[in-house]
Coordinates of C-alpha atoms in Angstrom, one line a residue:
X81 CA -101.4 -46.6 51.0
X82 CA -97.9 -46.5 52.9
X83 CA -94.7 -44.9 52.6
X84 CA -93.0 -47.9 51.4
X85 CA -95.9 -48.7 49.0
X86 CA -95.5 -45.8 47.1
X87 CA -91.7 -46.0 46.6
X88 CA -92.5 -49.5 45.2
X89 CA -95.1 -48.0 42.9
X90 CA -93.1 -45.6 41.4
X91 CA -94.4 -42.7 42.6
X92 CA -92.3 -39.0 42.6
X93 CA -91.2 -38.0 46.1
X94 CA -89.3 -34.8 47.8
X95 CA -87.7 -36.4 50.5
X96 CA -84.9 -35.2 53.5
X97 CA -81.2 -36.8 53.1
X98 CA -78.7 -36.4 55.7
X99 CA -77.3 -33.5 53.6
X100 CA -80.4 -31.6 51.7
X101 CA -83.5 -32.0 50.2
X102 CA -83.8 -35.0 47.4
X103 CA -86.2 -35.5 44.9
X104 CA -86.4 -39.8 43.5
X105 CA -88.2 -42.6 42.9
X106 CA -88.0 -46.0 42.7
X107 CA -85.0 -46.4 40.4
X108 CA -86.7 -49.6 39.0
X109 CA -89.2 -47.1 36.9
X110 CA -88.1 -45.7 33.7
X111 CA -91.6 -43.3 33.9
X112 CA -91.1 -42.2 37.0
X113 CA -87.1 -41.4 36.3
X114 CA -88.1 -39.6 32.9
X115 CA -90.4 -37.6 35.0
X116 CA -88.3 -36.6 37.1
X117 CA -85.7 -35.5 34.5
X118 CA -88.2 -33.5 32.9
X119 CA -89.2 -31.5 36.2
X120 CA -85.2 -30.9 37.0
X121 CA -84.7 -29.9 33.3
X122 CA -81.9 -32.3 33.6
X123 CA -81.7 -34.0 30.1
X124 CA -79.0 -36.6 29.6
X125 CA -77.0 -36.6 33.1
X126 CA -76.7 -39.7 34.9
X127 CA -78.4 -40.1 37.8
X128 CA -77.5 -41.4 41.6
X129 CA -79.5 -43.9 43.1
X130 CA -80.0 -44.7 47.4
X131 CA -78.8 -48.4 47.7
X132 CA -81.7 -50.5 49.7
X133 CA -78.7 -52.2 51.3
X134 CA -75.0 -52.8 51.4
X135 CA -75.7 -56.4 50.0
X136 CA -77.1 -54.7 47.3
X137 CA -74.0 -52.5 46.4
X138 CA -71.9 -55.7 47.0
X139 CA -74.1 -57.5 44.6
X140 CA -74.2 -54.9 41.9
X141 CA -71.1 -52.4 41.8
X142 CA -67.5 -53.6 42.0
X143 CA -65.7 -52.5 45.6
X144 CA -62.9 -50.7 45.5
X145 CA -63.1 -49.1 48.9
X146 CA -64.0 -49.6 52.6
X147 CA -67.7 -49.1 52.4
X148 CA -67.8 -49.1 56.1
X149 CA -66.0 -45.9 56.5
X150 CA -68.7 -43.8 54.0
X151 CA -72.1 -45.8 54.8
X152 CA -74.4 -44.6 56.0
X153 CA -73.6 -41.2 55.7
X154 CA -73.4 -37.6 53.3
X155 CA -71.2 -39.2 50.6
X156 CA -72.1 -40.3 47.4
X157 CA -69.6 -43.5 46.1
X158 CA -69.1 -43.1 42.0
X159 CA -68.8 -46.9 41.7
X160 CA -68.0 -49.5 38.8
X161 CA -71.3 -51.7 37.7
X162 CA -70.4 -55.3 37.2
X163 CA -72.5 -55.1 34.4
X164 CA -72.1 -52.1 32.3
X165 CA -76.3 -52.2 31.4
X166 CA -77.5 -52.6 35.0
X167 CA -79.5 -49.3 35.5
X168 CA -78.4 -48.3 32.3
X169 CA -82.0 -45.6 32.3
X170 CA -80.2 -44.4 35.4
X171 CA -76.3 -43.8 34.0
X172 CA -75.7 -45.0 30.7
X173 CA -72.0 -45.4 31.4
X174 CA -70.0 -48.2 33.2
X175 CA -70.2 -46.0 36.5
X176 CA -73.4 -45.3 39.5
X177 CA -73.6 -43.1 41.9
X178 CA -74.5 -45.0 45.2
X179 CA -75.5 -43.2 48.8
X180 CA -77.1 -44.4 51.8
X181 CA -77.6 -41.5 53.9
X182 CA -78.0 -41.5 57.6
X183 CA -81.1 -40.0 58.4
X184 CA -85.0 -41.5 58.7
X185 CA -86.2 -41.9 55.1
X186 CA -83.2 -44.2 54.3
X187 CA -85.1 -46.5 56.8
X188 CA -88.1 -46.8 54.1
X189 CA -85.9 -46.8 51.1
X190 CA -84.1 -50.3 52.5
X191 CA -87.5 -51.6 54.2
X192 CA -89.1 -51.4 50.4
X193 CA -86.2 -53.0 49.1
X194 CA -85.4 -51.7 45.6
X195 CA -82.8 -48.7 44.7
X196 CA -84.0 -45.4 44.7
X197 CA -83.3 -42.1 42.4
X198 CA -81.5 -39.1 44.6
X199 CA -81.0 -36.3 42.8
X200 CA -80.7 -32.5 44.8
X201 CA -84.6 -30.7 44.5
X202 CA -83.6 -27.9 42.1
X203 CA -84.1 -27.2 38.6
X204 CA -80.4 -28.1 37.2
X205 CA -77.9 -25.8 37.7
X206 CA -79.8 -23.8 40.2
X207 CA -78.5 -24.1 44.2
X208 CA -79.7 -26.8 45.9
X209 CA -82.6 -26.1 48.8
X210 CA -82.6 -26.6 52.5
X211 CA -86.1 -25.5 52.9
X212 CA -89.3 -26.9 51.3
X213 CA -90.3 -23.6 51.7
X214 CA -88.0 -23.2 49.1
X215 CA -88.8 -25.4 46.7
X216 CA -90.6 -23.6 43.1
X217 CA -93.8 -24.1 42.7
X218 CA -93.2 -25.2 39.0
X219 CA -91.3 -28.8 40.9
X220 CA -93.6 -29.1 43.9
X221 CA -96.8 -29.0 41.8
X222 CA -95.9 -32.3 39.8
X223 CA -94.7 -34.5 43.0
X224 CA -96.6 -36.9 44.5
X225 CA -95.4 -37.2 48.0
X226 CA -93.5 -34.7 50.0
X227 CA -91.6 -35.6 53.4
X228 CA -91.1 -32.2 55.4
X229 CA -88.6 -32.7 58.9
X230 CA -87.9 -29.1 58.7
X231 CA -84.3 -27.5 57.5
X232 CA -81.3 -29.5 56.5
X233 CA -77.7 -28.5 56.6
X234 CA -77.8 -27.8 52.5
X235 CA -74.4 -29.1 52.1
X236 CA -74.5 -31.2 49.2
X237 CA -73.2 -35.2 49.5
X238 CA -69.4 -35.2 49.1
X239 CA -68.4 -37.3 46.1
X240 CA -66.2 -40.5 46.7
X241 CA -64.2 -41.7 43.7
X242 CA -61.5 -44.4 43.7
X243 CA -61.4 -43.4 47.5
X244 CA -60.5 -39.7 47.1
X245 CA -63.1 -37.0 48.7
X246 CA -64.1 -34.3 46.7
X247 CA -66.4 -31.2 48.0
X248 CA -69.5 -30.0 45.8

């Protein structure tokens, strides 16, 4: 079974972003997502998802920005849904984080074309990791697939909202 095969199925990956290490799955899966909120310790907190496509964002979130000047690359857009219960299992309010980060995977996120879960590889609260060397053995024991290219920067996706930048 492929890469882009097991996004589709839902299963739980640690993956590299253009910024650190992410841990998601096909955004499409309640299971999967409720898994993965149980392995960050991460109860109620919404979620950001890796858009398959810019269509997709234009279909799905309202615009308020120039998309262009932050996709691809390490932001992370807090966007209005058009439809307040689209992805509601993802954020139950009326906005979604969106990325499409400039690096490899985001090739097999948009070639399997559904949203995916992006979330930093930490337990919640803890610093996000650069390493998967670094990664607890308490998170890496319950993923299914896990995409090593070596370190990343560990800078964390600066968030976009209403077309202001703000550092995390």
């Amino acid at each position: 079974m492929n890469l882009i095969e097991k996004i589709r199925q839902g299963k739980i990956f640690i993956y590299p972003t253009d910024t650190i290490y992410g841990i998601g799955c096909n955004a499409l899966n309640k299971k999967s997502i409720e898994k993965i909120k149980v392995i960050k310790k991460r109860e109620n907190k919404p979620l950001s998802v890796i858009a398959p496509s810019i269509e997709w964002i234009k279909k799905n979130l309202i615009i308020d920005i120039d998309l262009k000047k932050y996709l691809p690359g390490p932001y992370t857009l807090l966007l209005k849904k058009k439809d307040r219960d689209f992805l509601k299992h993802v954020s139950d309010n009326e906005l979604l984080g969106v990325r499409i980060p400039d690096c490899d995977f985001t090739e097999l996120i948009q070639k399997s074309e559904v949203p995916f879960i992006t979330t930093s590889v930490n337990l919640s609260g803890e610093p996000p990791v650069k390493k998967i060397s670094e990664i607890p053995l308490e998170i890496k024991n319950k993923i299914d697939v896990i995409v090593d290219v070596g370190p990343l920067t560990g800078k964390p996706s600066t968030l976009v909202i209403n077309g202001r930048e703000i550092k995390r």
